[in-house]
mmCIF file of C-alpha atoms and ligand atoms in Angstrom:
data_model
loop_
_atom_site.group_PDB
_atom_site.id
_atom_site.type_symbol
_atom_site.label_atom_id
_atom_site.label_comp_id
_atom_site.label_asym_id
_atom_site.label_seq_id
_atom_site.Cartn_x
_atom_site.Cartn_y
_atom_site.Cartn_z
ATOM 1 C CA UNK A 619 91.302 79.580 170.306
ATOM 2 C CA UNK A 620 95.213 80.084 170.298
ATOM 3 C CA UNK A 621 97.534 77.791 168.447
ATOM 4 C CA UNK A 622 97.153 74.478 170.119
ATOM 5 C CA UNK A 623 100.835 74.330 170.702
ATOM 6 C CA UNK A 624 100.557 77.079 172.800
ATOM 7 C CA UNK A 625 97.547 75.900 174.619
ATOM 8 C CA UNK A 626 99.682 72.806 175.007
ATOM 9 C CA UNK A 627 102.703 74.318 176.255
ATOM 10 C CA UNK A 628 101.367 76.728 178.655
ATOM 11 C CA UNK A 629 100.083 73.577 180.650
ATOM 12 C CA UNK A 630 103.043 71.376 179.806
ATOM 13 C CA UNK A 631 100.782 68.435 178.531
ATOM 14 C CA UNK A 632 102.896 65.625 176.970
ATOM 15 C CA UNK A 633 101.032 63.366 174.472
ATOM 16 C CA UNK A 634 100.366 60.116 175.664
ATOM 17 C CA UNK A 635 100.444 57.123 173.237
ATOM 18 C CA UNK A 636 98.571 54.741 175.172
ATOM 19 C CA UNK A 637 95.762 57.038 174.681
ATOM 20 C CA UNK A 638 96.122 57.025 170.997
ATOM 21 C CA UNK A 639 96.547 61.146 171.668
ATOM 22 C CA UNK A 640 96.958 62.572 167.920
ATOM 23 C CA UNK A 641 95.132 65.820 167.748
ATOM 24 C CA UNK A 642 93.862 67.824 165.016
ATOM 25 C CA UNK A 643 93.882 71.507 164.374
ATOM 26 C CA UNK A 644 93.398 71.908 160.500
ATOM 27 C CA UNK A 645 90.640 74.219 160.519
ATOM 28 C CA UNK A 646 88.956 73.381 157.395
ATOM 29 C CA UNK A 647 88.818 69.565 158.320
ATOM 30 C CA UNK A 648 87.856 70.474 161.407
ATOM 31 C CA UNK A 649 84.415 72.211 159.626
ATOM 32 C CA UNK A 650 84.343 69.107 157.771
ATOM 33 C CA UNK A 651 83.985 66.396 159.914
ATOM 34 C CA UNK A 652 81.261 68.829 161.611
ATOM 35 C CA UNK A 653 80.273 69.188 158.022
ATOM 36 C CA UNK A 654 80.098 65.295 157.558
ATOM 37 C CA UNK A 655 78.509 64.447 160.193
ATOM 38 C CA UNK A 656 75.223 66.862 159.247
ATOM 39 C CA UNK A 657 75.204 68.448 162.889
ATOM 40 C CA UNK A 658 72.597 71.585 163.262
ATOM 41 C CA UNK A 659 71.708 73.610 165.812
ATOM 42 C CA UNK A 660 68.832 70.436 167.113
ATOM 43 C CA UNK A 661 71.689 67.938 167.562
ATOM 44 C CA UNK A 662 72.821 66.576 170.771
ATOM 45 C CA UNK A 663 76.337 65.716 169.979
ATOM 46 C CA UNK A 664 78.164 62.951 172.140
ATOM 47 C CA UNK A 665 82.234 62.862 171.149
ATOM 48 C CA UNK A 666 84.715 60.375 172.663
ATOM 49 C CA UNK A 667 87.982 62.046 173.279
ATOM 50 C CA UNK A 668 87.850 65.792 172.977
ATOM 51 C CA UNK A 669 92.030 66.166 173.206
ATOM 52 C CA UNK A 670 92.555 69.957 173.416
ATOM 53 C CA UNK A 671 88.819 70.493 172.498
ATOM 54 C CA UNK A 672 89.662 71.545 168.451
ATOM 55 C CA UNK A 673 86.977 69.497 167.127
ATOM 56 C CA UNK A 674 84.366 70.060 170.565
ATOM 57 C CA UNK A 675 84.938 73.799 169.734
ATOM 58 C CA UNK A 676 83.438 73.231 165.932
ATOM 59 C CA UNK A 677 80.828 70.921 166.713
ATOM 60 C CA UNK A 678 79.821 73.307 169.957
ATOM 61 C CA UNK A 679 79.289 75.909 167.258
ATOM 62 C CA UNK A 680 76.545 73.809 165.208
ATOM 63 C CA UNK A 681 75.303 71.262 167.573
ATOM 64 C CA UNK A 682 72.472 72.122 170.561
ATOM 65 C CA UNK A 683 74.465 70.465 172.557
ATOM 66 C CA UNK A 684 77.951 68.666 173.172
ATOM 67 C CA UNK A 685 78.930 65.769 175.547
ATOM 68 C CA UNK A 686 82.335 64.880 175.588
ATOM 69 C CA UNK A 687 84.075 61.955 177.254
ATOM 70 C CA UNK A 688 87.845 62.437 177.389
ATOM 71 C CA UNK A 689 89.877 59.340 179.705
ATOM 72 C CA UNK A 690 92.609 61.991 180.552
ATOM 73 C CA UNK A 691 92.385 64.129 183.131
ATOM 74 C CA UNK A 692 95.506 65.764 182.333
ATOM 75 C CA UNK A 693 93.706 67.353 179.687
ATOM 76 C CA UNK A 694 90.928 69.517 182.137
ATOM 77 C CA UNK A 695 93.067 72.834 182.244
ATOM 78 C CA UNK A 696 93.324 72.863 179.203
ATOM 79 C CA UNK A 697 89.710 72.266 178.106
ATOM 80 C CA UNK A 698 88.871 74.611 181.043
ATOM 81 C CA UNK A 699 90.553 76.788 178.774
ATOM 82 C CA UNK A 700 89.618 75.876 175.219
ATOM 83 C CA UNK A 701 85.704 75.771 175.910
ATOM 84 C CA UNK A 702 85.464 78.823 178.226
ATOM 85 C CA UNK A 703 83.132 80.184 175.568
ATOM 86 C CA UNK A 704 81.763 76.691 174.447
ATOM 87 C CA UNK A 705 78.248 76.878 177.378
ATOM 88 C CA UNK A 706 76.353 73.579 175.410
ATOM 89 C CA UNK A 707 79.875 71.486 176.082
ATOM 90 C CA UNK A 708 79.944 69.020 179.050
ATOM 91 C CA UNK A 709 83.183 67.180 179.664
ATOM 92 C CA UNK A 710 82.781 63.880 181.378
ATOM 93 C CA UNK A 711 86.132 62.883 182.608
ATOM 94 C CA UNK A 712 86.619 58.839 182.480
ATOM 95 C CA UNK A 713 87.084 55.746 180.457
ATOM 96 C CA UNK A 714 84.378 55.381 177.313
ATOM 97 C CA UNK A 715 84.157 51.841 177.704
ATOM 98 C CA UNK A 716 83.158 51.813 181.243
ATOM 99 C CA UNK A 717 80.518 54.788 180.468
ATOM 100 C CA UNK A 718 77.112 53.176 181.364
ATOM 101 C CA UNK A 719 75.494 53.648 178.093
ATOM 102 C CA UNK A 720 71.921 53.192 178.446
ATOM 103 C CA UNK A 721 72.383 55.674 181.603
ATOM 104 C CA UNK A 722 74.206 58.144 179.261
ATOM 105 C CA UNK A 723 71.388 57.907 176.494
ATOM 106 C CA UNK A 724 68.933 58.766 178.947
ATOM 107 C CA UNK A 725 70.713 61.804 179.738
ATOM 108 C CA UNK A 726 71.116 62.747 175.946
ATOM 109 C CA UNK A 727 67.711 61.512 174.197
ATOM 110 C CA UNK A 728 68.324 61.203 170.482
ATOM 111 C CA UNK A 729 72.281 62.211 169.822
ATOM 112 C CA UNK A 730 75.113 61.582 167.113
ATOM 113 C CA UNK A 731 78.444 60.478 167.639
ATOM 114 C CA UNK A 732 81.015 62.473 166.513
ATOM 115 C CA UNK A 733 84.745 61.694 167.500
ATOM 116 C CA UNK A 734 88.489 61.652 166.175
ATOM 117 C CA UNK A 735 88.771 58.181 167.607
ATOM 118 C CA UNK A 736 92.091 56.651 169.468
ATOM 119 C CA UNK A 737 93.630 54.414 167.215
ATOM 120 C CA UNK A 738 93.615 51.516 169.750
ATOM 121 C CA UNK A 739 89.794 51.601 170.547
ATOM 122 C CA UNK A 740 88.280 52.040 167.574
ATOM 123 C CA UNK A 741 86.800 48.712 166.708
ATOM 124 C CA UNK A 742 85.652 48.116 170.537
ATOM 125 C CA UNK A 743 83.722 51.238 170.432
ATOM 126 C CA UNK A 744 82.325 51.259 167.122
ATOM 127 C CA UNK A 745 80.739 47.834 167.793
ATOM 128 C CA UNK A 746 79.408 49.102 170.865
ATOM 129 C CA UNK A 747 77.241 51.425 169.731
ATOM 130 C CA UNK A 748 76.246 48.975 166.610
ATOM 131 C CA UNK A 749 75.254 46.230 169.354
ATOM 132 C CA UNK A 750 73.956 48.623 171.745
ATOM 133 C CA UNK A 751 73.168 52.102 171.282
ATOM 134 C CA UNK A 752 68.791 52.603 171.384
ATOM 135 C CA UNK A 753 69.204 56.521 170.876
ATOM 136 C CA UNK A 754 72.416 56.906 168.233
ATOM 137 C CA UNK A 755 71.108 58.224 165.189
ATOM 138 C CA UNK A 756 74.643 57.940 163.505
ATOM 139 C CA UNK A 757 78.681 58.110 163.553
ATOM 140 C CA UNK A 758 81.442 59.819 162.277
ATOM 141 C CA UNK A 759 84.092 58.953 162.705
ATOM 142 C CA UNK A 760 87.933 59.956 161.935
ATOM 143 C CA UNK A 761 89.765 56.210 162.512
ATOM 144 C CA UNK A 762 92.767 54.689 160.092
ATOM 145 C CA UNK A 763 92.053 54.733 156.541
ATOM 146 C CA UNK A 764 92.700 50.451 156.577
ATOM 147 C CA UNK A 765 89.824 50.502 159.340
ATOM 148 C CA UNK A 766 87.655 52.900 157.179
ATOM 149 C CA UNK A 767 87.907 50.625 153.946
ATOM 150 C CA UNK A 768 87.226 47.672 156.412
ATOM 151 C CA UNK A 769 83.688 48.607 157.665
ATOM 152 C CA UNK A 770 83.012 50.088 154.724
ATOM 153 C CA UNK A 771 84.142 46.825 152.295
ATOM 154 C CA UNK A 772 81.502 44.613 150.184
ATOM 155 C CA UNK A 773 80.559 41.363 150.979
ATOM 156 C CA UNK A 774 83.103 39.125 149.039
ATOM 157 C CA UNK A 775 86.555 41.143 149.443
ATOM 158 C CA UNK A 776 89.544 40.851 151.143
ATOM 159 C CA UNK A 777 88.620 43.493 153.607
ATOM 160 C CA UNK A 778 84.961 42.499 154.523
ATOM 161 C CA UNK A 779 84.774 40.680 157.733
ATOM 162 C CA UNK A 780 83.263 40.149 160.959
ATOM 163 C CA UNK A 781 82.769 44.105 161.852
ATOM 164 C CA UNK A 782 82.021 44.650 158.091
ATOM 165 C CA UNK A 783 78.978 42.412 158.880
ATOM 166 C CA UNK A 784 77.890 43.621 161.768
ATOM 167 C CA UNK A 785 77.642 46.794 160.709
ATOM 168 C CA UNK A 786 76.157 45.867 157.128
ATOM 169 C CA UNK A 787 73.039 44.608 159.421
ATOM 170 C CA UNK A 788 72.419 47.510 160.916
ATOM 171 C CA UNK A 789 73.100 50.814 158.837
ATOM 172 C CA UNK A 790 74.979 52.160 155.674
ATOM 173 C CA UNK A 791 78.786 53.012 156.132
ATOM 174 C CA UNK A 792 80.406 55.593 154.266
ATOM 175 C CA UNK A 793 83.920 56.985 153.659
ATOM 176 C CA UNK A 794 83.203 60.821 153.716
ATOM 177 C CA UNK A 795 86.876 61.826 153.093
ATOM 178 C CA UNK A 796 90.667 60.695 153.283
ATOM 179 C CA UNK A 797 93.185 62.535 155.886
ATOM 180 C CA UNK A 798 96.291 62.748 155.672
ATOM 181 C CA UNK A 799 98.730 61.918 158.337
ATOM 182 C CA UNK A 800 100.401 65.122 158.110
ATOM 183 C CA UNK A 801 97.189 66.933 159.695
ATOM 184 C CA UNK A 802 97.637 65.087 162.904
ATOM 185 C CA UNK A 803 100.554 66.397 165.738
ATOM 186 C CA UNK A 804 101.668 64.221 166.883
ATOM 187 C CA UNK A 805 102.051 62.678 162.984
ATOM 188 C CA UNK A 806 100.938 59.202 163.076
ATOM 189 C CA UNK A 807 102.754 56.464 161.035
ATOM 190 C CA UNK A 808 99.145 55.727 159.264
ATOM 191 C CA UNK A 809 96.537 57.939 156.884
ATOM 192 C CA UNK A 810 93.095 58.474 158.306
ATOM 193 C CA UNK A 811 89.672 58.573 156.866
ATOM 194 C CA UNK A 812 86.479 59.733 158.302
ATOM 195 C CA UNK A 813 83.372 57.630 158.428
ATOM 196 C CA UNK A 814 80.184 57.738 158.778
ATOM 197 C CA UNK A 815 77.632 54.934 159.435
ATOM 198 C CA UNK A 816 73.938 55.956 159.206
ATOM 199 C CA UNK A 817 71.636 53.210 161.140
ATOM 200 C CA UNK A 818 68.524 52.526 159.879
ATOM 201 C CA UNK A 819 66.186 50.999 162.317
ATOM 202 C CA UNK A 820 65.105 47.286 161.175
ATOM 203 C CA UNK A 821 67.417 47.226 158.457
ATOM 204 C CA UNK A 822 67.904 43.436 158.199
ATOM 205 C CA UNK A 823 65.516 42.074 161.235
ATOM 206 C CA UNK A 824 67.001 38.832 163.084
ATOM 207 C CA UNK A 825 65.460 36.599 165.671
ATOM 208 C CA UNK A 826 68.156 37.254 167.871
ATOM 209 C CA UNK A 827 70.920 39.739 167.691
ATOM 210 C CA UNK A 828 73.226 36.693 169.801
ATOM 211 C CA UNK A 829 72.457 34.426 166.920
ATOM 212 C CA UNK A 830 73.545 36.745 164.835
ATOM 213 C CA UNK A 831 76.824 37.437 166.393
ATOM 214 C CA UNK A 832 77.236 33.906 166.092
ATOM 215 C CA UNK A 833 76.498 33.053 162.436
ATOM 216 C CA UNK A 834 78.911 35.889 161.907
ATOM 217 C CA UNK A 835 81.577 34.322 164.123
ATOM 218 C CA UNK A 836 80.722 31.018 162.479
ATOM 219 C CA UNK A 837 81.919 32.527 158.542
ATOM 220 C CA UNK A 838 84.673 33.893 159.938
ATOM 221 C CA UNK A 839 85.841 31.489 162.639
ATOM 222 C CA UNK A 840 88.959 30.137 160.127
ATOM 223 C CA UNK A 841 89.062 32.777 156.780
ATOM 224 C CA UNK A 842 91.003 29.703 155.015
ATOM 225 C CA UNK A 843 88.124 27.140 155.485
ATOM 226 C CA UNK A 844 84.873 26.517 153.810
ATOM 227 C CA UNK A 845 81.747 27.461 155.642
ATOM 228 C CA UNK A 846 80.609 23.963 156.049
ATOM 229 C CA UNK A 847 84.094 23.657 158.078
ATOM 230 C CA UNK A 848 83.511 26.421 160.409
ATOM 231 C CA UNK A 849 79.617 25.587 160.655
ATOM 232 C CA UNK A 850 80.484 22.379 161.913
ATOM 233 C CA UNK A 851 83.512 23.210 164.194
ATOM 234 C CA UNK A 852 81.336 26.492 165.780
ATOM 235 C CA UNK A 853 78.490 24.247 166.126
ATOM 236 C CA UNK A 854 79.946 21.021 167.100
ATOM 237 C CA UNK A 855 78.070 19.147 164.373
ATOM 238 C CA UNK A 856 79.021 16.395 161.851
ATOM 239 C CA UNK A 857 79.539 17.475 158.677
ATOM 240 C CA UNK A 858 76.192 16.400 156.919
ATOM 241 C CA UNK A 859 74.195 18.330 159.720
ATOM 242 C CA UNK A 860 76.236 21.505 158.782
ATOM 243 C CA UNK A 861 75.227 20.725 154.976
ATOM 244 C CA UNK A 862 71.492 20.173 155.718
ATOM 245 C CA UNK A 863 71.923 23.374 157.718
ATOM 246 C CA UNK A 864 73.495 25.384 155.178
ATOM 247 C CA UNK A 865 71.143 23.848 152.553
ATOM 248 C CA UNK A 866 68.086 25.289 154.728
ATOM 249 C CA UNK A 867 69.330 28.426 154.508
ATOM 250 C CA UNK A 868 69.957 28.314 150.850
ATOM 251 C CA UNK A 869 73.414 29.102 151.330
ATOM 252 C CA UNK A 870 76.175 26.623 149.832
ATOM 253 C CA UNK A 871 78.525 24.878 152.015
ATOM 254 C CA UNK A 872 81.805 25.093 150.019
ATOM 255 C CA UNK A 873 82.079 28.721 149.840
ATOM 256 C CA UNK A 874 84.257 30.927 152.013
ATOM 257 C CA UNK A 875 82.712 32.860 154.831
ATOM 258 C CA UNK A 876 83.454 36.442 154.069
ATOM 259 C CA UNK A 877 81.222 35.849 150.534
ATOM 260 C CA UNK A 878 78.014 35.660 152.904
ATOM 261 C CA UNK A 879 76.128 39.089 152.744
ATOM 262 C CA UNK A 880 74.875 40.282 155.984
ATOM 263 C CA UNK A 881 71.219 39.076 154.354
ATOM 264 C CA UNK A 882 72.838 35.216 154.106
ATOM 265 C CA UNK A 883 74.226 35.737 157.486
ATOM 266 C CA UNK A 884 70.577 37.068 158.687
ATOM 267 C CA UNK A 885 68.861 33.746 157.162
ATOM 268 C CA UNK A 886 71.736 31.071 158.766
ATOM 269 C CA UNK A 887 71.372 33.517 162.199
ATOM 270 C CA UNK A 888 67.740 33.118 162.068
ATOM 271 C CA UNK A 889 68.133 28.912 161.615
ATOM 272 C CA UNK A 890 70.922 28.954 164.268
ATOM 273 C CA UNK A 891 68.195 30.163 166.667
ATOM 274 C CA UNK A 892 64.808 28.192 165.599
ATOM 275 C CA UNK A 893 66.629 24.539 165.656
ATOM 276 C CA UNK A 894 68.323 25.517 169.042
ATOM 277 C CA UNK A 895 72.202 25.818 168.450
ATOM 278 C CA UNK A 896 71.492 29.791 170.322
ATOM 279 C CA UNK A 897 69.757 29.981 173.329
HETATM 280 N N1 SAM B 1078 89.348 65.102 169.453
HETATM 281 C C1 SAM B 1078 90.724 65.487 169.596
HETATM 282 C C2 SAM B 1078 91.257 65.981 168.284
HETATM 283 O O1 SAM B 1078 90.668 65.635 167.261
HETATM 284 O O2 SAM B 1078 92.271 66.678 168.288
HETATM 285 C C3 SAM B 1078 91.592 64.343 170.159
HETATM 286 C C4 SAM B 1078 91.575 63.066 169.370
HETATM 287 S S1 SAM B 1078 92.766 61.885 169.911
HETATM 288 C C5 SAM B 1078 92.923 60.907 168.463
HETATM 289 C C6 SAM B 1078 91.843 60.771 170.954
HETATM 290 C C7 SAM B 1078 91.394 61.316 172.290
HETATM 291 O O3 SAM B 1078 90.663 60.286 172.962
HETATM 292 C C8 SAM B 1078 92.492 61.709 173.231
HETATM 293 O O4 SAM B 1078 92.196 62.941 173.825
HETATM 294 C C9 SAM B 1078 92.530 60.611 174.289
HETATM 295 O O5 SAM B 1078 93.005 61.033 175.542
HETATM 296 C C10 SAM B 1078 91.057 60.221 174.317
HETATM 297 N N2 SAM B 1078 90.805 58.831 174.780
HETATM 298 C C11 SAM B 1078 91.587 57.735 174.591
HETATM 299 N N3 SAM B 1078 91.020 56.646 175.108
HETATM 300 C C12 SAM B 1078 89.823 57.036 175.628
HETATM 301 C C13 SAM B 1078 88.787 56.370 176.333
HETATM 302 N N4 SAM B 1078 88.849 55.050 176.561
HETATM 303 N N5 SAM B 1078 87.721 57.086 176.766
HETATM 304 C C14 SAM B 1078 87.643 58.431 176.527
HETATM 305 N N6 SAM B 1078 88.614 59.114 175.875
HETATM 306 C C15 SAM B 1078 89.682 58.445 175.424
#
């Protein structure tokens, strides 16, 4: 592929920062994310956001196959372009989060997400395929290095929170490497890191993923408060029903949310839903 500056030029495509457009063109990070995310030749990739197709271009070298969602249509010539040679790459031009996913995982059977996600989406669409995905094996993921240490953190740090929890349920998350800002054009003000979050099916079973979603919302509903506080403000219950409740669950009231591991949060979830408070 020629310089992507070229590519760019020839077409007169201006980066667009509502799109959270930084692109990447390092070579050797490029065979690293593909690298990273352990793509052979009997993966079905799916990437969100193929840009000038630098990354599609390495993972349509390893993968079986590459599906690639990319929101600007600005961007077709030059893909036209990029992935002349590329025949297991299919762009879908459109939004991600309007993509009907269990229609798209029909289309792709078992797959891996690979992407150099937008800045500004990454959270929405990394909980999206935590919550709903059937057929995603795993990410990776290139997002901001404060994002990366955030799904990644332990139960009991500043940085563990409601995401950290959610994903803590339902795989193992991973910082694979740290990338520096000055790979991207244009140069964000921010480092990156790449992630990678394995799911593993019936990790931490619940009754209900809802009441999940719930108890999680509960520890974290006010970061400053005890759990016994945001039990009984999230549940609308007097303070000695949160206790009993909390006391059930083994878990003690006067502690801070963000100390519960996703196992605590599993047993208070699993409460939540027999005595009622989650329909
Ligand atoms: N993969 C390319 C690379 O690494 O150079 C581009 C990465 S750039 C950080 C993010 C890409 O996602 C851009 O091409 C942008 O247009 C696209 N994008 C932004 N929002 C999107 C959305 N909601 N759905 C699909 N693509 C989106």
């Amino acid at each position: 592929m020629a310089e992507l500056k070229e590519v760019l030029a020839k077409y007169g495509f201006s980066f667009k920062k509502q799109f959270g457009q930084n692109f990447i063109a390092d070579g050797n990070l490029l065979r690293a994310i593909a690298a990273d995310a352990g793509v052979d030749e009997n993966t079905t990739v799916l990437e969100i956001g193929p840009g000038a197709g630098t990354l599609t271009r390495e993972l349509s070298a390893c993968a079986k196959k590459v599906v690639a969602y990319e929101i600007d249509r600005t961007l077709q010539p030059i893909l036209d372009e990029t992935l002349a040679d590329c025949p297991n790459v299919q762009v879908i031009f459109g939004d991600f989060a309007k993509a009907n996913l269990p229609e798209l995982e029909k289309q792709l059977g078992e797959y891996i997400v690979v992407a150099n996600l937008p800045y500004y989406v990454t959270t929405p669409v990394v909980m999206r395929f935590a919550e709903e995905a059937k057929k995603c094996k795993r990410l990776t993921v290139m997002v901001q290095e404060e994002v990366a240490e955030r799904f990644c953190a332990q139960a009991g740090s500043s940085q563990y929170g409601a995401v950290t929890a959610a994903l803590a349920r339902v795989g193992e998350c991973r910082i694979t490497r740290k990338v520096s800002r000055n790979l991207f054009t244009p140069r964000p003000n921010v480092d990156s890191a790449v992630v990678r979050l394995d799911f593993i099916p019936n990790k931490i079973p619940v009754l209900s993923e809802k009441a999940y979603r719930f108890a999680v919302r509960c520890a974290f509903l006010n970061r400053r408060k005890t759990l016994e506080n945001n039990v009984m403000h999230a549940c609308r219950i007097s303070r000695e029903q949160a206790k009993e409740l909390l006391a059930q669950a083994n878990i003690e009231g006067h502690v801070r949310g963000e100390t519960l591991s996703p196992h605590d949060l599993a047993r208070l979830s699993d409460l939540l839903y027999q005595q009622g408070y989650i329909k």
